[in-house]
CSV table of C-alpha atoms in Angstrom, one decimal:
chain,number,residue,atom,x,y,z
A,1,UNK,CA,9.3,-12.3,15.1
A,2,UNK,CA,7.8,-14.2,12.3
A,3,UNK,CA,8.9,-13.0,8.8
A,4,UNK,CA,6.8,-12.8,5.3
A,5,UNK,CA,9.5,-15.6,4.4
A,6,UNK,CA,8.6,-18.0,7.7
A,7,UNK,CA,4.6,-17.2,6.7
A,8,UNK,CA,5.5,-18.2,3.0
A,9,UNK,CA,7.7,-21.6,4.5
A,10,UNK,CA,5.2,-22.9,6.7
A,11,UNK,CA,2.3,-23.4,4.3
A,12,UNK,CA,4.4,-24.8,1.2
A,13,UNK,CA,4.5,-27.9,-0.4
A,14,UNK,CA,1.0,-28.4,1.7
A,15,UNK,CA,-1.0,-31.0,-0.9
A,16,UNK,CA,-3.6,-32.5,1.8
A,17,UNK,CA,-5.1,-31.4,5.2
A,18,UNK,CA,-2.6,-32.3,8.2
A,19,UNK,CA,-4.1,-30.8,11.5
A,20,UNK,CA,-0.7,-30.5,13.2
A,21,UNK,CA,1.0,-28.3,10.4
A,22,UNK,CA,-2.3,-26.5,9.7
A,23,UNK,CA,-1.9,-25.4,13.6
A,24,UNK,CA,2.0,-24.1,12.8
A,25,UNK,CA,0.4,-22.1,9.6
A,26,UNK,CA,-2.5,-20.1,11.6
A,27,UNK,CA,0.8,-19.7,14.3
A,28,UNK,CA,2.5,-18.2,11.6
A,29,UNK,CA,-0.3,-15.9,10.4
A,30,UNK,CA,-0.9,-14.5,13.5
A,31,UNK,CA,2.6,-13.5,14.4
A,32,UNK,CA,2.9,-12.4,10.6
A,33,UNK,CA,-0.1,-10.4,10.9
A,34,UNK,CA,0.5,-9.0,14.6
A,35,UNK,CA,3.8,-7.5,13.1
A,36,UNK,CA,1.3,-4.7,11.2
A,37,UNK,CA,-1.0,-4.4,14.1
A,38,UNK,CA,0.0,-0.8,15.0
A,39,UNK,CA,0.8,0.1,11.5
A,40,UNK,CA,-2.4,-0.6,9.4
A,41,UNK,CA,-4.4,3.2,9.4
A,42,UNK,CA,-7.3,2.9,10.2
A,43,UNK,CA,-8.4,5.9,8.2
A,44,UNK,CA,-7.0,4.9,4.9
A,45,UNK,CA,-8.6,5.7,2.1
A,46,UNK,CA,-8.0,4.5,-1.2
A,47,UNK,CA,-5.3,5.9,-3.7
A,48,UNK,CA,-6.5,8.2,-6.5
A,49,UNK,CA,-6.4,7.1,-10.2
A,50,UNK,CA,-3.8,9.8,-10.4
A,51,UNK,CA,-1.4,8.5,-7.4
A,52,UNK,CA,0.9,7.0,-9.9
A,53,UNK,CA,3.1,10.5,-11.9
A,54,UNK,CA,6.2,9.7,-14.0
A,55,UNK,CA,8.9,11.7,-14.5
A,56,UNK,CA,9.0,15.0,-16.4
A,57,UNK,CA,12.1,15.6,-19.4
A,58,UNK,CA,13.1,19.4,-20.3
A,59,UNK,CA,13.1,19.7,-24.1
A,60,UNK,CA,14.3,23.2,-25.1
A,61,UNK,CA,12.7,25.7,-22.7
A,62,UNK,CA,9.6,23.8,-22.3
A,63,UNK,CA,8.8,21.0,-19.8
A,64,UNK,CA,7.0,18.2,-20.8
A,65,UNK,CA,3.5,18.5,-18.8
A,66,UNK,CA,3.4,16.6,-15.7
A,67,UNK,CA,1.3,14.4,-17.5
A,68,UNK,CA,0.6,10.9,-15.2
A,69,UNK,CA,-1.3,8.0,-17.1
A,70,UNK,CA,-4.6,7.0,-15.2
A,71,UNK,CA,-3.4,3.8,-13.6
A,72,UNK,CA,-6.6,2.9,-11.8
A,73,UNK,CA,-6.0,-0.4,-11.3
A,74,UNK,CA,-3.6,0.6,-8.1
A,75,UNK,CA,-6.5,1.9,-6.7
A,76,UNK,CA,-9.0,-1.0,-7.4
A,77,UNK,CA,-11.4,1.5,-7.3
A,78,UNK,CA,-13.9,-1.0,-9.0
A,79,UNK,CA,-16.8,-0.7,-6.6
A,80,UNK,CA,-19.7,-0.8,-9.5
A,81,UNK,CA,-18.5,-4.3,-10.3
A,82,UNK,CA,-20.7,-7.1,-8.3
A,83,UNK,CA,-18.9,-9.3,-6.9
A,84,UNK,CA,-20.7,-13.0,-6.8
A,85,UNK,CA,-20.0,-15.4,-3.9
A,86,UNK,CA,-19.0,-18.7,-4.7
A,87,UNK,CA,-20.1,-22.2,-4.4
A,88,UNK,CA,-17.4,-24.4,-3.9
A,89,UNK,CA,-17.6,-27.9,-4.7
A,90,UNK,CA,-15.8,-31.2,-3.6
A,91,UNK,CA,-14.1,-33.0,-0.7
A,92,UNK,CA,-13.3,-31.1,2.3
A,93,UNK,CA,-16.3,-28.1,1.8
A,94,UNK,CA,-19.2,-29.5,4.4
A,95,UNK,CA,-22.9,-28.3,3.7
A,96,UNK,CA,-24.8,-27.5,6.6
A,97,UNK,CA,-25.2,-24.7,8.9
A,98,UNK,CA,-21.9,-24.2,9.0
A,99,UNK,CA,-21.5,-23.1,5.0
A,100,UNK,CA,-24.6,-21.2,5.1
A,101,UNK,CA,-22.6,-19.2,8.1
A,102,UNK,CA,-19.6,-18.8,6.3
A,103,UNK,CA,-21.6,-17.5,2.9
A,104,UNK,CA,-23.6,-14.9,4.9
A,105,UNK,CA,-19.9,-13.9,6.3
A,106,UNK,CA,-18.8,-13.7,2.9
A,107,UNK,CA,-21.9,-11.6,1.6
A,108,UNK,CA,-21.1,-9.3,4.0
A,109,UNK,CA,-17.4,-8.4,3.8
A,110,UNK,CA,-17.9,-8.3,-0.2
A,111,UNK,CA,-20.8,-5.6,0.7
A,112,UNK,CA,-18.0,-4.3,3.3
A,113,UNK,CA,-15.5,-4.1,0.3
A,114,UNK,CA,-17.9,-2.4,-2.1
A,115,UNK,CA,-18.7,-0.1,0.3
A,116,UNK,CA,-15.0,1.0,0.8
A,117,UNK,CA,-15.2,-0.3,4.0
A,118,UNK,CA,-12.3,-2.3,3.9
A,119,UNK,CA,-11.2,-2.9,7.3
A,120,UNK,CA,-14.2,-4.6,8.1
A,121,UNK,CA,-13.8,-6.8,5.0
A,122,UNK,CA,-10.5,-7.5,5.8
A,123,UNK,CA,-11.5,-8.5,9.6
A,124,UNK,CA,-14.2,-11.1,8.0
A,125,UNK,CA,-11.9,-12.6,5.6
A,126,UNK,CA,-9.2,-12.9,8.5
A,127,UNK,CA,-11.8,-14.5,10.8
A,128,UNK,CA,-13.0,-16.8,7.6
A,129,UNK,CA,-9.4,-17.9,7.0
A,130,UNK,CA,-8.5,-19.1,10.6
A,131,UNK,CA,-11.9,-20.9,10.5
A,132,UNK,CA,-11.7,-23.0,7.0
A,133,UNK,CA,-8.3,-23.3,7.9
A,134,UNK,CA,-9.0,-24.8,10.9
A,135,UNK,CA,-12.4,-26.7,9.4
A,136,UNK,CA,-10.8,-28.0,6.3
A,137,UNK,CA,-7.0,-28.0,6.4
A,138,UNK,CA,-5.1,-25.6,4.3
A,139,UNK,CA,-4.8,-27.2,0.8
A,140,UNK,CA,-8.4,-25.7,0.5
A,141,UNK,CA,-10.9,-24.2,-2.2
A,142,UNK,CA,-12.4,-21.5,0.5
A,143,UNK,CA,-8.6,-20.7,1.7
A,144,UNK,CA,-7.7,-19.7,-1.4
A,145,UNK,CA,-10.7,-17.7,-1.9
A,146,UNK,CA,-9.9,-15.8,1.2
A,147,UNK,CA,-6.1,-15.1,0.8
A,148,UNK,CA,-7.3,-13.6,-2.6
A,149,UNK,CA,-9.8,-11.2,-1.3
A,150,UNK,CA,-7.5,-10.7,2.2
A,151,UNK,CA,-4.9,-9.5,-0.4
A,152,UNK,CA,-7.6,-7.2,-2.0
A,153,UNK,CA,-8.6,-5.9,1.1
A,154,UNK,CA,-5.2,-4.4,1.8
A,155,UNK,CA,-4.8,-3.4,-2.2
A,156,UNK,CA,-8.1,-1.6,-1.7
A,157,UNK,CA,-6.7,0.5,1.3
A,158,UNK,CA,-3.2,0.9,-0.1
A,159,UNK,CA,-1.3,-1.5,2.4
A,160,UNK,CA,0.1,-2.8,-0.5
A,161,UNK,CA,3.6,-4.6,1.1
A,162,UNK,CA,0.9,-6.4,3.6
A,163,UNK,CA,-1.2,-7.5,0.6
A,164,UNK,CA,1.8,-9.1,-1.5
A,165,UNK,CA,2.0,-12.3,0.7
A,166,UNK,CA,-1.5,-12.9,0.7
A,167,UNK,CA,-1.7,-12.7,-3.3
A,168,UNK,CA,1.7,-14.6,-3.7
A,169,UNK,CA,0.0,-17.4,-1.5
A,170,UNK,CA,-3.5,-17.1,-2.9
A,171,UNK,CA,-1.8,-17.4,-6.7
A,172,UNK,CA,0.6,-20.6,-5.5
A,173,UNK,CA,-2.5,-22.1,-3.4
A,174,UNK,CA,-5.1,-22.0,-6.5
A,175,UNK,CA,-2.8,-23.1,-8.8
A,176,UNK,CA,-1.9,-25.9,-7.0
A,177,UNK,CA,-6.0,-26.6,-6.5
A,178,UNK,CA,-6.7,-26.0,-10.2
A,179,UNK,CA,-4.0,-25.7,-12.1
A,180,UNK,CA,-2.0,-23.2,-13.7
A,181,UNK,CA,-4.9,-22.0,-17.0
A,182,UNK,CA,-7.7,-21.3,-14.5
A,183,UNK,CA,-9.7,-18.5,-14.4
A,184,UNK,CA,-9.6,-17.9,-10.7
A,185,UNK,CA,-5.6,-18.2,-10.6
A,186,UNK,CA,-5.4,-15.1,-13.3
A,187,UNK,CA,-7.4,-13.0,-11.2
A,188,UNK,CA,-5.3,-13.8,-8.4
A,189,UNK,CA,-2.5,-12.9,-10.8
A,190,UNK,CA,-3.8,-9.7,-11.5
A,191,UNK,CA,-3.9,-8.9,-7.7
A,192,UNK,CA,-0.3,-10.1,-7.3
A,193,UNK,CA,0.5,-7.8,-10.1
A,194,UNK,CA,-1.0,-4.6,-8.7
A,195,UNK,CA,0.5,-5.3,-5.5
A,196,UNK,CA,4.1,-5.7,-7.0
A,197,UNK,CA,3.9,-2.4,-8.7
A,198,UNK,CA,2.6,-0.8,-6.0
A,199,UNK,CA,6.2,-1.7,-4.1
A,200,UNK,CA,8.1,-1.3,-7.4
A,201,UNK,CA,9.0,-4.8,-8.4
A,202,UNK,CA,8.2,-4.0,-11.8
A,203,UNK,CA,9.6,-6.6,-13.5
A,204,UNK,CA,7.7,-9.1,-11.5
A,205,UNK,CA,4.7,-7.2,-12.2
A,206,UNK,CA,4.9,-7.7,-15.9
A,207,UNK,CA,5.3,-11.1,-15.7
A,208,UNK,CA,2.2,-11.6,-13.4
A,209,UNK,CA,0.2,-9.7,-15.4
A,210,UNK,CA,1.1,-11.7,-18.9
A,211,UNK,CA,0.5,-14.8,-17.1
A,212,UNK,CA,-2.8,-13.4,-16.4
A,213,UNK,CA,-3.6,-12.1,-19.5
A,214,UNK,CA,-2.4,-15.7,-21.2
A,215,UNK,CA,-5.1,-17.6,-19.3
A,216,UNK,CA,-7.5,-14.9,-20.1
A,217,UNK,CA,-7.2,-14.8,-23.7
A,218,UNK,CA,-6.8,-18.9,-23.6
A,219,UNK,CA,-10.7,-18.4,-22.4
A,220,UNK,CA,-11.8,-15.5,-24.5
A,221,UNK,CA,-12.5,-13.2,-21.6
A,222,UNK,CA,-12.1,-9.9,-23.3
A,223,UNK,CA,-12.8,-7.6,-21.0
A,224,UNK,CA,-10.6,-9.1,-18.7
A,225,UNK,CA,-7.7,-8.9,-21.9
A,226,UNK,CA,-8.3,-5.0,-22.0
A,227,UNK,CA,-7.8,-4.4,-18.4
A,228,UNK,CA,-4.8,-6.6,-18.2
A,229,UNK,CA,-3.6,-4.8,-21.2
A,230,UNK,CA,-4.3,-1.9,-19.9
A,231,UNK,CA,-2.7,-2.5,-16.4
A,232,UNK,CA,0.3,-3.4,-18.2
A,233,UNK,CA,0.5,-1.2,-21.1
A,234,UNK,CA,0.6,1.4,-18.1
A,235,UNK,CA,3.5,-0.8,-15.9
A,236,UNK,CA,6.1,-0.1,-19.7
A,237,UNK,CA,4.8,3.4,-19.7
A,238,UNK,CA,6.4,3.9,-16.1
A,239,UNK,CA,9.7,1.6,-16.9
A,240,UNK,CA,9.8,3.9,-20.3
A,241,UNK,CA,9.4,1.3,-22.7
A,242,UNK,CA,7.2,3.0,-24.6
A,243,UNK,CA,6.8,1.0,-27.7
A,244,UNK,CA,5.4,-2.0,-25.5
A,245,UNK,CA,2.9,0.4,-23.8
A,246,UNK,CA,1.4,1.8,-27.3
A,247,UNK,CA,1.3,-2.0,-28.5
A,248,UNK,CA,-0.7,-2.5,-25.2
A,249,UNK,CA,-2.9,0.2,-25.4
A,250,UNK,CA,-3.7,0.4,-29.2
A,251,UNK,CA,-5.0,-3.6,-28.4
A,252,UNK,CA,-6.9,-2.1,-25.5
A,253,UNK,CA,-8.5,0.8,-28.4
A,254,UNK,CA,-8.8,-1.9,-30.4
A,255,UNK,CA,-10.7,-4.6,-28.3
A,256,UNK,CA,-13.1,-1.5,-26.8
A,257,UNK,CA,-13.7,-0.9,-30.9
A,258,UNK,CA,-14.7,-3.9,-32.6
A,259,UNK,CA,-15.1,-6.7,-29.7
A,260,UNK,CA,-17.2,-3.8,-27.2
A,261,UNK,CA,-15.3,-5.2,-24.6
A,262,UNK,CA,-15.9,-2.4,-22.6
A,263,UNK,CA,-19.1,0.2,-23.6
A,264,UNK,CA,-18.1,3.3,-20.7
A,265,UNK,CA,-17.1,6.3,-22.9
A,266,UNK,CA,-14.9,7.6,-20.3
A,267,UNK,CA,-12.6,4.0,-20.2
A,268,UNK,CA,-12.4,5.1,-24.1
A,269,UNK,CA,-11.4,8.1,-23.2
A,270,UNK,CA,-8.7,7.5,-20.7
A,271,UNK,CA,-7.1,4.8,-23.6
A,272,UNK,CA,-7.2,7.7,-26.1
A,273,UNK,CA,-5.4,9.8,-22.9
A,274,UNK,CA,-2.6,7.1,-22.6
A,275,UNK,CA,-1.9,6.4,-26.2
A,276,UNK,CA,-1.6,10.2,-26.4
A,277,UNK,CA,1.0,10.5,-23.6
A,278,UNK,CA,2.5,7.8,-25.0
A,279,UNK,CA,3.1,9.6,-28.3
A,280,UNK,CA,3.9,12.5,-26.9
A,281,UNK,CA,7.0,10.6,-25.3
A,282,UNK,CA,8.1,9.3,-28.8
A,283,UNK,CA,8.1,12.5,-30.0
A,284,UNK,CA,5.1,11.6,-32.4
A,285,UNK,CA,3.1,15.1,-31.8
A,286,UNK,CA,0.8,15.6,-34.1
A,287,UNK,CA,-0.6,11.9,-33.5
A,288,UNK,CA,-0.5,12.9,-29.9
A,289,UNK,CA,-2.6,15.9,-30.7
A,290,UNK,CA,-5.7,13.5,-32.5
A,291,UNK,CA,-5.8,11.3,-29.7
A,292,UNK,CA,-5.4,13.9,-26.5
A,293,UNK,CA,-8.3,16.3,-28.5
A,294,UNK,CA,-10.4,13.0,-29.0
A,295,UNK,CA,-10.3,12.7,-24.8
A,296,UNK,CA,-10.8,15.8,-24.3
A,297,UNK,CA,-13.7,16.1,-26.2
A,298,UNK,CA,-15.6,12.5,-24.8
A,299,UNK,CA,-14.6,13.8,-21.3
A,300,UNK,CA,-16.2,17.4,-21.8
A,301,UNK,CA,-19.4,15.7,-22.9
A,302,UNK,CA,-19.1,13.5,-19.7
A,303,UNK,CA,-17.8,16.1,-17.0
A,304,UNK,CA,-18.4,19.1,-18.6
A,305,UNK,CA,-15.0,21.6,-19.9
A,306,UNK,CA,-14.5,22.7,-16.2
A,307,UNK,CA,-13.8,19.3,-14.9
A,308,UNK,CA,-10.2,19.2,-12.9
A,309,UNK,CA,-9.3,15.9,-15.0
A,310,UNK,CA,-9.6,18.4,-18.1
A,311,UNK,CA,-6.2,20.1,-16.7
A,312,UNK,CA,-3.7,17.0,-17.5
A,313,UNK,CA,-5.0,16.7,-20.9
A,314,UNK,CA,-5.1,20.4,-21.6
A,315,UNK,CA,-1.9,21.0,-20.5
A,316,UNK,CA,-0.2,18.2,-22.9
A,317,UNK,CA,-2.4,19.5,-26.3
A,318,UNK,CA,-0.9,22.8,-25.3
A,319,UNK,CA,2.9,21.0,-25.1
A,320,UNK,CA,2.1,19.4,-28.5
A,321,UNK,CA,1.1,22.2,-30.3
A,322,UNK,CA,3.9,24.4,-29.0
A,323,UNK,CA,6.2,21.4,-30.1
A,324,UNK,CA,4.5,21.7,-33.2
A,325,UNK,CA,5.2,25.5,-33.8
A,326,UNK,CA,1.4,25.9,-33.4
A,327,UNK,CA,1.6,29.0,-31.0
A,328,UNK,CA,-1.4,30.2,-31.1
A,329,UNK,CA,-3.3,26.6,-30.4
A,330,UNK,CA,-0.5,26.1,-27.9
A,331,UNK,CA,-2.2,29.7,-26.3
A,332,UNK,CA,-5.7,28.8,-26.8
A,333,UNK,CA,-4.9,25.1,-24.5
A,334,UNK,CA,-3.4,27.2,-22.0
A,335,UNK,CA,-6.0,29.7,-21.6
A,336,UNK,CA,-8.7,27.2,-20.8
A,337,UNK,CA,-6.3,25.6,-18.7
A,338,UNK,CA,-6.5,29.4,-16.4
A,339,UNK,CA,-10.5,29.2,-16.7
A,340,UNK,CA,-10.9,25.5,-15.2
A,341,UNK,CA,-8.2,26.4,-12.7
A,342,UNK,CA,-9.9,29.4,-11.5
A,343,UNK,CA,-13.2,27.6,-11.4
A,344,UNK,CA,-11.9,24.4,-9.4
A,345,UNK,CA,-9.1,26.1,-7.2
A,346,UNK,CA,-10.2,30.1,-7.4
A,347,UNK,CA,-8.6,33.1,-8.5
A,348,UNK,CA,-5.1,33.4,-8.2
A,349,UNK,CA,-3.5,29.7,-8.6
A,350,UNK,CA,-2.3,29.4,-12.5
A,351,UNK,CA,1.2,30.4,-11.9
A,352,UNK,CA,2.7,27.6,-14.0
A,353,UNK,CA,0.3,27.7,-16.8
A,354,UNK,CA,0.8,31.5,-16.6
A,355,UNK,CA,4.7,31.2,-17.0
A,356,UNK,CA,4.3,28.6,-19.5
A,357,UNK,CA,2.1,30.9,-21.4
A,358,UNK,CA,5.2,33.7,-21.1
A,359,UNK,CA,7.6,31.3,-22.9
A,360,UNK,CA,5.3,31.0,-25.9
A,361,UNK,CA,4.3,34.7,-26.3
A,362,UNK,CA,8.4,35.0,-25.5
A,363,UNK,CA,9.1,32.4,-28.9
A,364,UNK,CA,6.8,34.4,-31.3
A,365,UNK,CA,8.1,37.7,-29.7
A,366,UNK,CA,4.8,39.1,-28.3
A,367,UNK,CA,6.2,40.6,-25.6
A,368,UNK,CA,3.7,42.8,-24.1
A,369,UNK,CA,1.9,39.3,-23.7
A,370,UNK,CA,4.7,37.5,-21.9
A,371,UNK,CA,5.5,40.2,-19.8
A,372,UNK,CA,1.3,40.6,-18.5
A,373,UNK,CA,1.7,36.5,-18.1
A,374,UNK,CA,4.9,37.1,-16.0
A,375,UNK,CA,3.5,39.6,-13.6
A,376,UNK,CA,0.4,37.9,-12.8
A,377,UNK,CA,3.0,34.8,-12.0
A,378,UNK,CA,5.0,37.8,-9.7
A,379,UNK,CA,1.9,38.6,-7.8
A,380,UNK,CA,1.1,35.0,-6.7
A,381,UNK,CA,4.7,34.0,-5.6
A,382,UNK,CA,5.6,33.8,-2.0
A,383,UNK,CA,9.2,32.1,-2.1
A,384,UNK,CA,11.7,34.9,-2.3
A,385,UNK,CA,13.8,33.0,-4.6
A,386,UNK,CA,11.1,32.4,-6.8
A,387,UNK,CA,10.1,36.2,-7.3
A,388,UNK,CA,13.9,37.3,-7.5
A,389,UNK,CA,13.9,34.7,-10.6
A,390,UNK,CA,10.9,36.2,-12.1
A,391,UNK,CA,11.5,39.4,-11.2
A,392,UNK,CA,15.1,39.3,-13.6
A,393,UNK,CA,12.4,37.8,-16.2
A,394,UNK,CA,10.3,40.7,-16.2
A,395,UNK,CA,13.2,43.5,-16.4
A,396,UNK,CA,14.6,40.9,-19.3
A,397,UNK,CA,10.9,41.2,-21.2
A,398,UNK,CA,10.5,45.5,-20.6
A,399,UNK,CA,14.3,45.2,-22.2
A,400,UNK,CA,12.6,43.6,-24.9
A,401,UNK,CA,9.6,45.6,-25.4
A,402,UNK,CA,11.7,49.0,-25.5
A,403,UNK,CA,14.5,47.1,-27.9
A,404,UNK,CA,11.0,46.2,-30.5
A,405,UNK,CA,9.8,49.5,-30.2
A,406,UNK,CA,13.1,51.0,-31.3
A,407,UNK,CA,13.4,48.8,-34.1
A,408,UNK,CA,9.4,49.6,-35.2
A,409,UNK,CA,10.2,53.4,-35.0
A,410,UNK,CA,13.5,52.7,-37.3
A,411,UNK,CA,11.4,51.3,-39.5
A,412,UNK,CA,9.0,54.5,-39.6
């Protein structure tokens, strides 16, 4: 069975059409591809923005929130953007019929992709590549073009290991047709990049995505700098260097700011989001605080308070605060945490904000308060386990409530 590494072999070192080894590459691709036949889903749909969580550290009796940084970009959930067809120029691209064919092909699986549609994009771009292959050899502007948006096909739908090879060879294949400082070879960059996290290769990641972000800045495309930045500003905040993903995402702030190179007000509001996680994980609360608030408040104006995306940054102000021996902000965070979780999942499904409530009202020895939080947790628990565990909290708080009593009426 042909392997990624066979694929990768029979098309290198290709500089000019050669019909015989063009025949052992389109061999190749079809075992390659055969090998996922039974695996790709058909049903697929694409990752949410919030498929990527990191992990959680326990600092005194709290838990950092389960905060996970927006990282979009796995998803490519980019359907707004239009997506122009291109014109491709110079020896080996006939005009004719047979272009016009190919374009209308092309109009249609980029209508395909946009749609979310992405197997039948990735069917037209399979059926496109045999064909130019097989029309103009494989060292070949249009080849290139489909390996990139194969690649993004499979991104799209989350077959991410099946997309890697395809980017890998659409990056090696235009940089070989235009050289290594072209636009097209960064976006194919970028693609190689989302693909490597996607698989974990994180360190491989980062280095596609600065190569990328070198040839955009080299051509002043600023938008395309913020949402490299931002891809990779998110790529140190999973690998915990979290210096290098504040340095990324205060560029991104800064870029949005004073170059406008993006004018959505919920992109500012997810960079304000990041930088805040970001603090909170250096321990910097109070600046985490500014920045969280400052998203919360954009998104409220844009979703409204009960939005579900209100919940992550909700539940981090209220960690900050608490951190920050603000109790009673800490409280207030929490409590509209319950209200938009009753209005998006009902009545009835607040049990960790409830118990995280109970260790606050616990630390500032409102008792009465922390045991009510603890019993509403008691009534929605259905492991065993679980309700023995807060069932010993609850006989621990009425010990507590009788032992400040006592002391009040001593006091009498």
């Amino acid at each position: 069975m042909t392997s990624e590494r066979s694929l990768r072999a029979s098309s290198m070192s290709w500089k000019e059409p050669d019909k015989e080894r063009d025949k052992h590459f389109l061999e190749a691709l079809s075992d390659y591809l055969g090998q996922y036949s039974q695996s790709f889903d058909r049903n697929a749909s694409c990752l949410s923005a919030d498929d990527c969580s990191f992990n959680r550290e326990r600092v005194s009796s709290l838990k950092v929130p389960s905060e996970s940084l927006r990282v979009s970009f796995l998803a490519e959930n980019d359907n707004q953007t239009k997506i122009e067809v291109p014109v491709f120029h110079g020896d080996g691209i006939c005009p004719g019929e047979d272009m016009a064919n190919d374009i209308c092909m092309q109009e249609r699986a980029l209508r395909y992709l946009n749609k979310g549609d992405y197997e039948q994009a990735i069917a037209i771009f399979e059926d496109l590549l045999y064909i130019h292959v097989d029309r103009h050899g494989y060292h070949s502007q249009v080849v290139a073009y489909d390996l990139h948006y194969i690649g993004t096909g499979y991104i799209r739908c989350g077959q991410f290991d099946i997309a890697l090879p395809y980017c890998d060879e659409a990056v090696r294949l235009r940089i070989d047709l235009f050289g290594a400082n072209h636009d097209c070879v960064a976006d194919s960059l970028q693609k190689l990049g989302i693909a490597l996290v996607s698989v974990d290769e994180f360190v491989s990641a980062l280095d596609a995505f600065n190569r990328a972000l070198r040839i955009y800045r080299n051509i002043q495309e600023k938008l395309m700098v913020a949402k490299v930045l931002f891809k990779t500003g998110c790529v140190y905040y999973h690998i915990s260097e979290y210096v290098a993903a504040l340095a990324a995402f205060e560029e991104v702030l800064e870029l949005i700011v004073n170059e406008r190179a993006c004018d959505r007000q919920l992109d500012v509001s997810e960079i304000y989001c990041n930088i805040g996680f970001v603090k909170l994980k250096l321990k910097q609360y109070g600046e985490a605080v500014i920045f969280l608030e400052d998203s919360l408040s954009i998104r409220r104006a844009s979703l409204g308070g009960g939005h579900v995306d209100n919940l992550r940054i909700l539940d981090c102000i209220a960690f900050a605060q608490a951190k920050l021996g603000n109790a009673s902000k800490s409280i207030e965070s929490y409590i509209d945490m319950t209200k938009v979780q009753s209005k998006v999942f009902g009545e009835n499904n607040d049990s960790k904000t409830q118990a995280k409530m109970s260790i606050i009202f616990e630390k500032i020895h409102r008792y009465k308060d922390a045991l009510e939080c603890r019993q509403k947790v008691l009534k929605m628990q259905q492991n065993v386990n679980e309700r023995k565990q807060t069932q010993r909290k609850i006989d621990q708080l009425k010990q507590a409530i009788k032992n400040q009593e006592s002391e009040a009426q001593n006091w009498i």
